[in-house]
PDB file of C-alpha atoms in Angstrom:
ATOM      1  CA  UNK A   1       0.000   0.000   0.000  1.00  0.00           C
ATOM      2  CA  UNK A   2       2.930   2.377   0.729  1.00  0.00           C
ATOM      3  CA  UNK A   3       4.534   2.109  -2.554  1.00  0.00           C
ATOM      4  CA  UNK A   4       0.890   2.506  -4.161  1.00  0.00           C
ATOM      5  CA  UNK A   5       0.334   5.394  -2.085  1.00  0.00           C
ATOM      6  CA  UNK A   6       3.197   6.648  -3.392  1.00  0.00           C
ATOM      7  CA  UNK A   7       2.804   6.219  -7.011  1.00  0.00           C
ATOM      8  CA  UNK A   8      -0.529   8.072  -6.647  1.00  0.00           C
ATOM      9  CA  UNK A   9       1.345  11.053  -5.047  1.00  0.00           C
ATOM     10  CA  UNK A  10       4.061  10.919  -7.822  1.00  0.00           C
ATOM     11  CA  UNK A  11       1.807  10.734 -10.602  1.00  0.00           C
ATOM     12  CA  UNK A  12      -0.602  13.677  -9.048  1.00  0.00           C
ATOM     13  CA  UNK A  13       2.171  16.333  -8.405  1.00  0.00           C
ATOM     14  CA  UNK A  14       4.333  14.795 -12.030  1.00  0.00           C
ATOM     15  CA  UNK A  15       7.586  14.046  -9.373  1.00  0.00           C
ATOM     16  CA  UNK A  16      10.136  11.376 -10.426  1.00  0.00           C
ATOM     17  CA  UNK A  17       9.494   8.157  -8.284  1.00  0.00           C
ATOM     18  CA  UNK A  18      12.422   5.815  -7.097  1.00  0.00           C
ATOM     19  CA  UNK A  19      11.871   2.631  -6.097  1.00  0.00           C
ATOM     20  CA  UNK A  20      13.997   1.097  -3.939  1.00  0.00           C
ATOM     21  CA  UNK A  21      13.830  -2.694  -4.759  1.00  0.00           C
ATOM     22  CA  UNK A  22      16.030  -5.648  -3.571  1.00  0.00           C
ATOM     23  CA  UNK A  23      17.943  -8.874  -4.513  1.00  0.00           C
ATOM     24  CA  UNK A  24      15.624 -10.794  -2.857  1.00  0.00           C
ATOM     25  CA  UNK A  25      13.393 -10.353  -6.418  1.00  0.00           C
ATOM     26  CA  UNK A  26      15.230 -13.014  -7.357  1.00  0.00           C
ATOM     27  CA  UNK A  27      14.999 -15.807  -4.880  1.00  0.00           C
ATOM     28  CA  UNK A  28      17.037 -18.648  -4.421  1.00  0.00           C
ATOM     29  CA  UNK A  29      18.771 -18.086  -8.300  1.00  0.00           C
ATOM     30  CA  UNK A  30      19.020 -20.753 -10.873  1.00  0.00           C
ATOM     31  CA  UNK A  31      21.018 -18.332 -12.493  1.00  0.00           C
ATOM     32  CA  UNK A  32      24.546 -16.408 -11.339  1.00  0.00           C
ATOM     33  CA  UNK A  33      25.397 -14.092 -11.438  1.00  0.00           C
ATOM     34  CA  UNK A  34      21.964 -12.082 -11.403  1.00  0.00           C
ATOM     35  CA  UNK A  35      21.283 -10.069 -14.368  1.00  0.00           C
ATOM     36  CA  UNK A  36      18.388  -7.856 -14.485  1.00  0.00           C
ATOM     37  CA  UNK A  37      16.727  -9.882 -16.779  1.00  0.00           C
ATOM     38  CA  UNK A  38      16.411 -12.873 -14.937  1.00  0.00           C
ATOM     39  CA  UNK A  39      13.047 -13.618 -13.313  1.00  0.00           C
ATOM     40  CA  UNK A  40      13.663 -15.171 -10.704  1.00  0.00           C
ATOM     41  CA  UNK A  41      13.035 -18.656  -8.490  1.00  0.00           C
ATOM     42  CA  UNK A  42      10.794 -17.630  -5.450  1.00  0.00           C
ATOM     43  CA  UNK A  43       8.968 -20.139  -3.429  1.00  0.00           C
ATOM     44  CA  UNK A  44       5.495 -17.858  -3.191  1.00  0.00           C
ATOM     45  CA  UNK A  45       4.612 -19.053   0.273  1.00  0.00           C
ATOM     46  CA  UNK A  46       7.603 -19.719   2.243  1.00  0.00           C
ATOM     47  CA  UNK A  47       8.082 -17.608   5.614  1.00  0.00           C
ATOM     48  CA  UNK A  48      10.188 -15.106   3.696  1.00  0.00           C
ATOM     49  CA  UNK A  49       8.293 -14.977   0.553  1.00  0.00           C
ATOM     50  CA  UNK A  50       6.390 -11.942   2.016  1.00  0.00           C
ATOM     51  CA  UNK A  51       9.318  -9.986   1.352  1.00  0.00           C
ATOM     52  CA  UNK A  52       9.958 -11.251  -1.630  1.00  0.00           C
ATOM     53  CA  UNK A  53       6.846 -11.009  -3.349  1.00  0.00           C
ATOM     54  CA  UNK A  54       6.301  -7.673  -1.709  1.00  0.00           C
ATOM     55  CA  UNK A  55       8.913  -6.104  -3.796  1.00  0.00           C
ATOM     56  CA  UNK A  56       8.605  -7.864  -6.640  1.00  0.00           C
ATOM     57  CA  UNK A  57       4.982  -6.609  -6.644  1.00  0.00           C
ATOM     58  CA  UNK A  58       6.327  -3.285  -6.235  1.00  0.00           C
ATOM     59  CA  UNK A  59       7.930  -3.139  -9.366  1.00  0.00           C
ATOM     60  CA  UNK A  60       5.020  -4.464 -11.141  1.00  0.00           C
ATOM     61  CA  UNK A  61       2.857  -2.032  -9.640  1.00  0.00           C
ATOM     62  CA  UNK A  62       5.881   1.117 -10.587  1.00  0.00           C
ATOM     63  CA  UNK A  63       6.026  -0.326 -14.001  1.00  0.00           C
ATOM     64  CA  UNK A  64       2.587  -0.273 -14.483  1.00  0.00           C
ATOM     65  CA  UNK A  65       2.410   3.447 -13.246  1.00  0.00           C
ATOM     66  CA  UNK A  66       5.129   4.396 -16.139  1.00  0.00           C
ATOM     67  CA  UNK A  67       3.391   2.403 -18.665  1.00  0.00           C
ATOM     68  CA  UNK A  68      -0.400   3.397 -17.623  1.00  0.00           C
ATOM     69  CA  UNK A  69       0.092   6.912 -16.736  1.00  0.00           C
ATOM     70  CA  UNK A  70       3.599   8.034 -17.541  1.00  0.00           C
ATOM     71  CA  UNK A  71       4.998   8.286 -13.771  1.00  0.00           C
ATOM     72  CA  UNK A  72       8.524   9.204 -14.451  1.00  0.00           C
ATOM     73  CA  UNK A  73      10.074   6.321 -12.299  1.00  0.00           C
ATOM     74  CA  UNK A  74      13.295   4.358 -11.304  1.00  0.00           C
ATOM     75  CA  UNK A  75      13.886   1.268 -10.258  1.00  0.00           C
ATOM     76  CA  UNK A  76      16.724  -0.057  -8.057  1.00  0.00           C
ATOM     77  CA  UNK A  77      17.383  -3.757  -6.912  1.00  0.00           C
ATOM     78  CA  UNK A  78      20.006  -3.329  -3.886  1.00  0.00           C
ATOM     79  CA  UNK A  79      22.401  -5.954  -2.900  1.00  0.00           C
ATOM     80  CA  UNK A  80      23.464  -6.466   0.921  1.00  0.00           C
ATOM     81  CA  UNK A  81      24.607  -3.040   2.109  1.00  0.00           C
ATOM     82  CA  UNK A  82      26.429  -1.956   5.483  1.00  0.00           C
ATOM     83  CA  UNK A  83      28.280   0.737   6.789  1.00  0.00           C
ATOM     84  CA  UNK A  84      28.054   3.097  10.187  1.00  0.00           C
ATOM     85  CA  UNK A  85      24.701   3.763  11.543  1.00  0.00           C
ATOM     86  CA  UNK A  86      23.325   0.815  11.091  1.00  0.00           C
ATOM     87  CA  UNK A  87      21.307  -0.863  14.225  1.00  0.00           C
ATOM     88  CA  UNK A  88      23.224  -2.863  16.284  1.00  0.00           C
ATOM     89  CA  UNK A  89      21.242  -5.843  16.256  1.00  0.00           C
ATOM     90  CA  UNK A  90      18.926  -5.892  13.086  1.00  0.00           C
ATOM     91  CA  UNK A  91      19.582  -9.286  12.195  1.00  0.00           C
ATOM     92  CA  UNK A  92      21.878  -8.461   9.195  1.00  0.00           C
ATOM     93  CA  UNK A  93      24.522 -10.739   8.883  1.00  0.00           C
ATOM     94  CA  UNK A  94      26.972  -8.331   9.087  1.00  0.00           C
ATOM     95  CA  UNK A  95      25.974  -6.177  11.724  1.00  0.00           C
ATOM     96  CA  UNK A  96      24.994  -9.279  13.731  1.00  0.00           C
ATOM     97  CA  UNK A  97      28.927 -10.435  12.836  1.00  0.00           C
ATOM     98  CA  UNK A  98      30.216  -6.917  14.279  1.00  0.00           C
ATOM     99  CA  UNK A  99      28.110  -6.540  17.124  1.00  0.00           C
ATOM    100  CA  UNK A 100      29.101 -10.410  18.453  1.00  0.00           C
ATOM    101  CA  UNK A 101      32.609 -10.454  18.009  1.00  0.00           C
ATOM    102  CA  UNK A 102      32.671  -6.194  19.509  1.00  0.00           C
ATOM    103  CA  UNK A 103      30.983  -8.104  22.638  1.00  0.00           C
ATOM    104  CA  UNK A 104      33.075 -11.141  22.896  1.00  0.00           C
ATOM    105  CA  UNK A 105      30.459 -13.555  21.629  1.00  0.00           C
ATOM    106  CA  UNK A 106      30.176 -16.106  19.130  1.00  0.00           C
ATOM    107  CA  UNK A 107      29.251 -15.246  15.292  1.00  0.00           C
ATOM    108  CA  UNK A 108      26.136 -17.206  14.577  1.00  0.00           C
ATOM    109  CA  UNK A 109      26.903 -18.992  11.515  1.00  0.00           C
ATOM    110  CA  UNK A 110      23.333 -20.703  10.269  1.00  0.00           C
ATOM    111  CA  UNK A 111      24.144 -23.817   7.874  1.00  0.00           C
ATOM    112  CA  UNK A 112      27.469 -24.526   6.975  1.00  0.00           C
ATOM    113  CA  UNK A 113      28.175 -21.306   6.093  1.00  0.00           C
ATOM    114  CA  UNK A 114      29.056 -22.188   2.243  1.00  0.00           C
ATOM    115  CA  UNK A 115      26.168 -19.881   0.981  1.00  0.00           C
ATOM    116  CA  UNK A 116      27.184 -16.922  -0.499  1.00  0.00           C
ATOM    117  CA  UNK A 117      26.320 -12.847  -0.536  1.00  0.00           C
ATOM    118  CA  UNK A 118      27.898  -9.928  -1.945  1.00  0.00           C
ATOM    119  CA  UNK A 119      28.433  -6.809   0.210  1.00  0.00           C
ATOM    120  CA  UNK A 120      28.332  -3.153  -0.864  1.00  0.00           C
ATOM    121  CA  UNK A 121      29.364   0.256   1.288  1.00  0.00           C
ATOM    122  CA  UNK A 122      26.614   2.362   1.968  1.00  0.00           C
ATOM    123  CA  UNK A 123      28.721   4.960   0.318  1.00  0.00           C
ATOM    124  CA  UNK A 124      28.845   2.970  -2.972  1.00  0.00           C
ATOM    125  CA  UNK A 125      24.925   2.386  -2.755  1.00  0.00           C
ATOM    126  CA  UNK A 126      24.417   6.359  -2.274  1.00  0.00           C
ATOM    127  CA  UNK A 127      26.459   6.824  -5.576  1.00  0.00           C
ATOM    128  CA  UNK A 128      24.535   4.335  -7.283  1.00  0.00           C
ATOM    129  CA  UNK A 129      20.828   5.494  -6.590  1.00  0.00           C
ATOM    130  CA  UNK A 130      22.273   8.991  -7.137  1.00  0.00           C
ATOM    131  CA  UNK A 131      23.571   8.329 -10.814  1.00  0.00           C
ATOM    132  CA  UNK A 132      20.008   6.388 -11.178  1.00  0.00           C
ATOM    133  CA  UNK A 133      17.801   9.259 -10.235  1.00  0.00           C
ATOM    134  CA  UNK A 134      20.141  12.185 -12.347  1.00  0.00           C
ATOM    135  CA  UNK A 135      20.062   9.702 -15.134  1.00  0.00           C
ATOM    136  CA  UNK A 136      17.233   8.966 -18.212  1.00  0.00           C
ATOM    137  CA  UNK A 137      16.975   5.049 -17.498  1.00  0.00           C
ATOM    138  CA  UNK A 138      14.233   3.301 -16.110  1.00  0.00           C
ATOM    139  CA  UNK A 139      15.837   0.703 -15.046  1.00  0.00           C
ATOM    140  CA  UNK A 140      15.646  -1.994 -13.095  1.00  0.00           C
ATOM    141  CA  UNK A 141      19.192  -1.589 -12.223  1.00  0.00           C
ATOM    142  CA  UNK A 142      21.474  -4.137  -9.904  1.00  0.00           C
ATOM    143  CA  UNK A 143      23.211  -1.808  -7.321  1.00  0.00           C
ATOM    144  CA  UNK A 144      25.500  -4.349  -5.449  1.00  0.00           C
ATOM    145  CA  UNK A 145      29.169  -5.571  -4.868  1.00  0.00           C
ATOM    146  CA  UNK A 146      30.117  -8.251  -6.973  1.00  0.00           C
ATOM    147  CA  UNK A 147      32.521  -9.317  -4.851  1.00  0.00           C
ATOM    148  CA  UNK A 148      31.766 -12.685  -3.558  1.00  0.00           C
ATOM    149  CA  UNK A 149      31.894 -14.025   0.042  1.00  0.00           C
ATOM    150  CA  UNK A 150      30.479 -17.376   1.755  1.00  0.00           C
ATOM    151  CA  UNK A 151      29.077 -16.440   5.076  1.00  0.00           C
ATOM    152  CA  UNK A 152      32.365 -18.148   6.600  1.00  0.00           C
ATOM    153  CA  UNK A 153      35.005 -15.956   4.988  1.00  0.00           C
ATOM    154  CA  UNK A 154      33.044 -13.357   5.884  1.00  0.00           C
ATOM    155  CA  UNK A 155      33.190 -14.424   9.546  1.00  0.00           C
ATOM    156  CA  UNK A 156      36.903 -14.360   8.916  1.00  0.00           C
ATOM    157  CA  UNK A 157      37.370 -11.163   7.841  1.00  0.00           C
ATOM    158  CA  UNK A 158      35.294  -9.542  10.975  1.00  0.00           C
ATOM    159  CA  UNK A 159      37.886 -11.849  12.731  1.00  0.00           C
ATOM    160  CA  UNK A 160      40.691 -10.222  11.184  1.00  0.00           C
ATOM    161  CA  UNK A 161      39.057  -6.547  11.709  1.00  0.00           C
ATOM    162  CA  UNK A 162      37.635  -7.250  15.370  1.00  0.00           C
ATOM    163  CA  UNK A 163      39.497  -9.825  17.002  1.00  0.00           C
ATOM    164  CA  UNK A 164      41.567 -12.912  15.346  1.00  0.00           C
ATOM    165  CA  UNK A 165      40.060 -14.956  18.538  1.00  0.00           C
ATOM    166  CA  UNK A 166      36.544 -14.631  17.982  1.00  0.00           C
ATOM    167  CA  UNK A 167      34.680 -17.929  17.724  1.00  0.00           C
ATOM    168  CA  UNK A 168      31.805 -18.944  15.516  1.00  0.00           C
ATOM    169  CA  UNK A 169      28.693 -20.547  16.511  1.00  0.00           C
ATOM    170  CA  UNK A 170      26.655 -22.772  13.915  1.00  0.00           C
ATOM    171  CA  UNK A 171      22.820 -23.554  14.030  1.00  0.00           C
ATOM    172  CA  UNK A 172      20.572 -25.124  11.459  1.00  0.00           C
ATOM    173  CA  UNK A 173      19.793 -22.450   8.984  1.00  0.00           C
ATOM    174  CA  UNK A 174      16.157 -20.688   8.049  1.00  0.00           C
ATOM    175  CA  UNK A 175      13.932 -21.812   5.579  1.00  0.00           C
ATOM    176  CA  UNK A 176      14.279 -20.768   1.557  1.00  0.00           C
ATOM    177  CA  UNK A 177      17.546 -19.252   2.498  1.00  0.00           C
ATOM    178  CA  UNK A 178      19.620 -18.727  -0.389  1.00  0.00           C
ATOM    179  CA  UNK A 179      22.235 -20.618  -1.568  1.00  0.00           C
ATOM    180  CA  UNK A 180      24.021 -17.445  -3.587  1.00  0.00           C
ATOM    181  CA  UNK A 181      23.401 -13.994  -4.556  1.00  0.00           C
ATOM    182  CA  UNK A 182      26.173 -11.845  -6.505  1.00  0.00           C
ATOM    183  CA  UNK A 183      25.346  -9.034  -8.882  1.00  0.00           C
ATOM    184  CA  UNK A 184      25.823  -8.402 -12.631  1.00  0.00           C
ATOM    185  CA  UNK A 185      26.448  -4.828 -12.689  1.00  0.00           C
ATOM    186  CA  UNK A 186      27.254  -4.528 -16.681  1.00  0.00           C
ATOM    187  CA  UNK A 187      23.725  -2.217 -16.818  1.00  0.00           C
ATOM    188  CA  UNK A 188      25.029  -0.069 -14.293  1.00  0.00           C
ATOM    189  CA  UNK A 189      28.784   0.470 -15.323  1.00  0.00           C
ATOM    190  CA  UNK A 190      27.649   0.737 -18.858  1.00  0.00           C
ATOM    191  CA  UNK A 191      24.717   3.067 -18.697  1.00  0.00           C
ATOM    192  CA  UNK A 192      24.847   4.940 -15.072  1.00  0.00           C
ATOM    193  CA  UNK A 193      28.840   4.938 -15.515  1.00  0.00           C
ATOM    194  CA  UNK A 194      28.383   3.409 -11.786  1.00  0.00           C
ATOM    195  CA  UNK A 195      30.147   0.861  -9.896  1.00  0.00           C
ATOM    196  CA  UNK A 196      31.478   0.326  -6.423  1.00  0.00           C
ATOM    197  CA  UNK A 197      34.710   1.497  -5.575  1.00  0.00           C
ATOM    198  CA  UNK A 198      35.177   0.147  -1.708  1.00  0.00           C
ATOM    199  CA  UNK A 199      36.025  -3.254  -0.464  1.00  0.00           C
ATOM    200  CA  UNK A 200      34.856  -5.430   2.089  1.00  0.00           C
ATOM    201  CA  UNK A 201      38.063  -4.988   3.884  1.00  0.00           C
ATOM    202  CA  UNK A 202      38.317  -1.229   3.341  1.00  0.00           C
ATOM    203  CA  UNK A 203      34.339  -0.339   4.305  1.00  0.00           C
ATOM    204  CA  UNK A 204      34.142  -3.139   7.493  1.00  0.00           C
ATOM    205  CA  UNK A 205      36.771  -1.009   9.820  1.00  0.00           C
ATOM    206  CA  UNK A 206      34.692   2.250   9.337  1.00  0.00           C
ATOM    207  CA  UNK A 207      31.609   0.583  10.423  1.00  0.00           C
ATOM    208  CA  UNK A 208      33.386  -0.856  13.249  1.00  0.00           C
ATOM    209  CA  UNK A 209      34.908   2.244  14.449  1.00  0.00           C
ATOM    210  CA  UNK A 210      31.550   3.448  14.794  1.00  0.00           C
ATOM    211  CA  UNK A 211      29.952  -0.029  16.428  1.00  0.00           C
ATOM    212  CA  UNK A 212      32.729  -0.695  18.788  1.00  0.00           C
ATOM    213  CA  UNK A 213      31.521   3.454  19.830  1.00  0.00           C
ATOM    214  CA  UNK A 214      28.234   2.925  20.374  1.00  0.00           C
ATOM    215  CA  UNK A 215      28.757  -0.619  22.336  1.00  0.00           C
ATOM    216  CA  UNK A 216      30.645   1.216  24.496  1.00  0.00           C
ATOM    217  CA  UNK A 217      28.104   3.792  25.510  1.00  0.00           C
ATOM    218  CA  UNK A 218      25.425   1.445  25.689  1.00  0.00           C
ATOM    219  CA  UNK A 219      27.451  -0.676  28.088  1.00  0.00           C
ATOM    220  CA  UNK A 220      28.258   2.536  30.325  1.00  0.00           C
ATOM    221  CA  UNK A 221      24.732   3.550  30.161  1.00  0.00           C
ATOM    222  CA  UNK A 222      23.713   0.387  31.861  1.00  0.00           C
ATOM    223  CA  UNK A 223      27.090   0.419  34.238  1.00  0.00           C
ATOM    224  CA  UNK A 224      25.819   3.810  35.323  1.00  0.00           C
ATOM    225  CA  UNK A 225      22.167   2.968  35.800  1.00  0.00           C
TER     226      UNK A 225
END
């Protein structure tokens, strides 16, 4: 309803509408790298197909706005993202990473740990959907890091930020989680002139920096209560 709402208020007032979509459009891929073209393989009611579908109706619904009634529009499909700011514990996998090994817990590792994401700066991202709304293209663009980790070298590298004697937990993994995700961003480079320019291992300090801060004061706030 939100994104509906929104289309209504874009096409009344002639503003440009962004969309700000997600990999998860494309489910557990048969296909991989994503391109934009591919459809996707999305179990329609499993417990995270909510999400899922939710977006995927949301471009439907922004498509059908540009089509129907010429809403200028944009559509972006964002890969995992992280950087400073985020919540401490909103069940990201790389905030949850950061925030466990900052307070001397175990990483929760769900599976074995072999499935794979691809993680982006926030900075990166902000360039990207920048480029997208200054540009003429529709879209839908893939706004991600093609760099590829498993969910264990990932561990490893908040290991080698954090502390190199951080331990990792394992427990059976969620339902429909995906095996893979890693973006094609050949859209983006050629026709936003966009592509990410920070690493894993250059981004993951600064977003430390900044949760090792705020774990601090939140531990002193309760030492002082």
């Amino acid at each position: 309803m939100g994104t509906l709402n929104m289309l209504g208020l874009a096409k009344r007032i002639g503003a440009r509408f962004l969309l700000t979509s997600t990999s998860e459009v494309y489910g557990d891929p048969l296909e991989h790298p994503q391109k934009e073209t591919y459809w996707g393989h999305v179990n329609p009611i499993g417990v995270r197909s909510c999400y899922d579908e939710g977006k995927r109706t949301a471009e439907t619904l922004t498509m059908d706005y540009h089509r129907g009634a010429g809403v200028e529009v944009r559509i972006a499909r964002i890969f995992n993202t992280y950087g400073p700011r985020m919540c401490l514990d909103d069940g990201r996998v790389v905030s949850n990473f950061v925030s466990q090994a900052i307070r001397k817990q175990p990483m929760t590792v769900y599976g074995d740990g072999k499935q794979t994401r691809s993680f982006q700066y926030v900075s990166d991202l902000v360039d990207g959907l920048v480029a997208l709304m200054e540009g003429e293209h529709v879209g839908p663009f893939n706004l991600g890091n093609p760099g590829e980790f498993t969910m264990l070298e990932l561990a490893e590298v908040v290991k080698e930020t954090i502390d190199p004697s951080a331990t990792i937990e394992f427990k059976p993994n969620t339902a429909d989680d995906p095996h893979k995700r890693k973006p094609d961003i050949s859209k983006a480079k050629e026709l936003l002139n966009w592509e990410p320019k920070v690493s894993l291992r250059e981004g993951l300090p600064l977003m430390v920096n900044d949760f090792r801060n705020r774990i601090l004061n939140e531990d002193e706030g309760k030492e002082n209560k």
